Tab-separated table of C-alpha atoms in Angstrom:
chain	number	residue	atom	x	y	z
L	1253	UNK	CA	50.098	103.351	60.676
L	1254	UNK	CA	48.862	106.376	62.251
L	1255	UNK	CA	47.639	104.596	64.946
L	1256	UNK	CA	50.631	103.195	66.094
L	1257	UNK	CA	52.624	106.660	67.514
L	1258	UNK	CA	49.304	106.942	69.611
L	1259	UNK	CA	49.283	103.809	71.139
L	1260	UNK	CA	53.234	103.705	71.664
L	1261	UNK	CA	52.606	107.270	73.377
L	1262	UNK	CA	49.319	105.949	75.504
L	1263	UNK	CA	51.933	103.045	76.827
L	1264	UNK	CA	55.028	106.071	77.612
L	1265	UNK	CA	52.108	108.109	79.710
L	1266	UNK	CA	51.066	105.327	81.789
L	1267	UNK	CA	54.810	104.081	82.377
L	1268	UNK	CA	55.158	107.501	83.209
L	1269	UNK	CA	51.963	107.945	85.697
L	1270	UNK	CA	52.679	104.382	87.642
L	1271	UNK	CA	56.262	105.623	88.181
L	1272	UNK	CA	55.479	108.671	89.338
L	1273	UNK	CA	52.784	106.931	91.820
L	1274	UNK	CA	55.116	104.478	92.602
L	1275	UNK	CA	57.345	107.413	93.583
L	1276	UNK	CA	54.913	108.928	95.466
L	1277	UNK	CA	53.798	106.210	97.611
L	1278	UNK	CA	57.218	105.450	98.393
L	1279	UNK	CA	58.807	109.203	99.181
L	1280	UNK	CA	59.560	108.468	102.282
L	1281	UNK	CA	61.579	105.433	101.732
L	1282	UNK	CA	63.590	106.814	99.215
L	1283	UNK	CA	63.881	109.658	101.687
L	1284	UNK	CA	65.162	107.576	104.292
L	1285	UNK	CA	67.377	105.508	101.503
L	1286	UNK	CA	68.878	108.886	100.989
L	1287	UNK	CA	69.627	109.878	104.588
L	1288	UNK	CA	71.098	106.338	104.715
L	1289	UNK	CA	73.356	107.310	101.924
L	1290	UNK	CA	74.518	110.711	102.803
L	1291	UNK	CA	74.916	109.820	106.206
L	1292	UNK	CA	76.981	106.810	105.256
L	1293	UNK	CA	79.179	108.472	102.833
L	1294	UNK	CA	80.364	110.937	105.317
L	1295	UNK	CA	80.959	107.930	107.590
L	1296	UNK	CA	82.888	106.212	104.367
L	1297	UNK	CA	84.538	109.707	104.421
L	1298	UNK	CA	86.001	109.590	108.054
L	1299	UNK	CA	87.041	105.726	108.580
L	1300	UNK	CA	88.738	105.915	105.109
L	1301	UNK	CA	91.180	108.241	107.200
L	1302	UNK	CA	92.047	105.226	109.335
L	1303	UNK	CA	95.717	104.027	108.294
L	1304	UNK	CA	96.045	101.376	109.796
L	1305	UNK	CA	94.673	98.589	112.152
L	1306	UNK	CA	96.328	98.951	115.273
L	1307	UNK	CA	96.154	95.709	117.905
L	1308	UNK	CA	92.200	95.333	117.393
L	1309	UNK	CA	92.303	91.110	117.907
L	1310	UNK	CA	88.680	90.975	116.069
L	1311	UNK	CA	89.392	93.016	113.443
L	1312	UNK	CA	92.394	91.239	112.402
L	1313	UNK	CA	90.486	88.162	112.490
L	1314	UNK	CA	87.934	89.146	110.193
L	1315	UNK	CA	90.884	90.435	107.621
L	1316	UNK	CA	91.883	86.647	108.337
L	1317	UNK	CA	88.699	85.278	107.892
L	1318	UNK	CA	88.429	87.569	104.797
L	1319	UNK	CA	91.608	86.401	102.949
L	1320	UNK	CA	90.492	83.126	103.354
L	1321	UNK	CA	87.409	83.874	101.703
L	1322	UNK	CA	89.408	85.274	99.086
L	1323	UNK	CA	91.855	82.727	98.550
L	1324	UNK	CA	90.188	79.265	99.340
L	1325	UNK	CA	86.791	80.650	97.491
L	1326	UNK	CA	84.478	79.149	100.526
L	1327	UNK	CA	82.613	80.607	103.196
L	1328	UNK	CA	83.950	77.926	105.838
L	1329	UNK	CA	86.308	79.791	108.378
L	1330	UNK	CA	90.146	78.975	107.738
L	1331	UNK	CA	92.884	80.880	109.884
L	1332	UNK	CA	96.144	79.764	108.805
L	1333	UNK	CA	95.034	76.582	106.814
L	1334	UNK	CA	92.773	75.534	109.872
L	1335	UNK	CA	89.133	74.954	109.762
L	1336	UNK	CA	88.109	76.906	112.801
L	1337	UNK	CA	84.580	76.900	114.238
L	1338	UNK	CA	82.991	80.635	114.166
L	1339	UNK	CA	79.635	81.676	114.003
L	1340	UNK	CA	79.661	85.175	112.537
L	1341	UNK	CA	80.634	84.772	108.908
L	1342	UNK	CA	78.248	87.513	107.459
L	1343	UNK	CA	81.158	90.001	107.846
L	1344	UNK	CA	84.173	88.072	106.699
L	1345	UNK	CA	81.664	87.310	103.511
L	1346	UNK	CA	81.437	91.116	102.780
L	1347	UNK	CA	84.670	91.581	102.947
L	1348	UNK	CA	86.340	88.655	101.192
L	1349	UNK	CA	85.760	90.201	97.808
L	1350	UNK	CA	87.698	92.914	98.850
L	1351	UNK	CA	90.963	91.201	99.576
L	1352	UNK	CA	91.151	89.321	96.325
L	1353	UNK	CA	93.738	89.431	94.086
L	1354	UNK	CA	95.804	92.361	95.488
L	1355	UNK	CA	98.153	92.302	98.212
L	1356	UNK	CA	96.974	92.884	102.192
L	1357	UNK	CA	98.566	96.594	102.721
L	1358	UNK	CA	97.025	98.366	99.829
L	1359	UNK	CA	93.482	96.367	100.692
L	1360	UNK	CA	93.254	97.652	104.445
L	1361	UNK	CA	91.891	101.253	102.990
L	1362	UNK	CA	88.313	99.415	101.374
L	1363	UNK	CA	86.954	97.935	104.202
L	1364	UNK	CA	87.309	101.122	106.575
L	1365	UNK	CA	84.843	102.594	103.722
L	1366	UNK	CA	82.913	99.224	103.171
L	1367	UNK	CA	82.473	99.958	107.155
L	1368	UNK	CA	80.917	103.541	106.909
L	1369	UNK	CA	78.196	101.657	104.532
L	1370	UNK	CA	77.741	98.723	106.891
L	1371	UNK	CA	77.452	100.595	110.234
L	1372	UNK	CA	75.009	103.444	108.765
L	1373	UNK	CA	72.667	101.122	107.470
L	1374	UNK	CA	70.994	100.800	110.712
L	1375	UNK	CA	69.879	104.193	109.897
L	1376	UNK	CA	66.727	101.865	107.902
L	1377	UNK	CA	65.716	99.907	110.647
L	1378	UNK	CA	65.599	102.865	113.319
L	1379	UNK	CA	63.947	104.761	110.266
L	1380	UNK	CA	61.341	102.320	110.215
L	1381	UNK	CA	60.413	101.475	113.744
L	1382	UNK	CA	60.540	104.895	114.612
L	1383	UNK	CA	58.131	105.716	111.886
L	1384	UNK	CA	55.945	102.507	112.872
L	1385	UNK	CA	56.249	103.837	117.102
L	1386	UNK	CA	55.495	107.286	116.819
L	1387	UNK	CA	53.281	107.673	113.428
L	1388	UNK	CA	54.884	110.426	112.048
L	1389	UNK	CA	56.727	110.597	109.588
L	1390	UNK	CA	58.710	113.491	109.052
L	1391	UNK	CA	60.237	112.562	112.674
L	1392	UNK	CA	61.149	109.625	111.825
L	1393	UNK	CA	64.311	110.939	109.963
L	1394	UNK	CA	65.350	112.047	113.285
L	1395	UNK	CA	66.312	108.551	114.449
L	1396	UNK	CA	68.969	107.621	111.994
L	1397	UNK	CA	70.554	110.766	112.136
């Protein structure tokens, strides 16, 4: 019995030593996952002050495209009960969760901050090719800010 505290403390210290090498080797990824964050929720911050959409034709597509997502549960395009053919789903698929179950108005404020999110996460790619150009590191912040 005396044995076992040792061997459970043994196991906490090397938990404890491969996640703090595991944090180590990977600072600057959670650096840049940070910088994607911050700079995103600022973003979130300043297209949440959008009211409304105002005569944006692809925009109110996607809300379209979204609903029926929402509504029909599949990922086929549907405007108005019509199978339509249109290539760029990904979007309307991020959105459709965000239209269910509540009516259109109050729903028009999450995807202005779903967008801050979206758009700022090319702050990762430009993180890493900038960091995979150059070979430094600590510039490569630079680029997605």
């Amino acid at each position: 019995m005396e044995g076992a505290p040792a061997t459970t403390s043994g196991a906490r210290e090397r938990r404890g030593s491969l996640w703090q090498s595991f944090l180590a080797a990977r600072r600057y990824e959670i650096g840049a996952a940070g910088l994607w964050l911050v700079l995103a929720a600022v973003l979130a911050g300043l297209t949440s002050q959008v009211a409304d959409w105002y005569v944006m034709t692809d925009e109110l597509l996607y809300e379209r495209l979204a609903l029926s997502i929402a509504h029909l549960h599949s990922p086929l395009p549907h405007v108005h009960g019509e199978l339509i053919g249109n290539c760029n789903q990904l979007y309307p698929l991020l959105l459709g969760p965000l239209f269910r179950g509540n009516p259109v108005p109050p729903r028009l404020h999450d995807p202005h901050v779903l967008n801050g999110f979206v758009i700022r996460s090319t702050a990762v790619p430009a993180f890493l090719l900038r960091r995979r150009v150059t070979q430094i590191v600590r510039s490569s912040y630079v680029a997605p800010a």
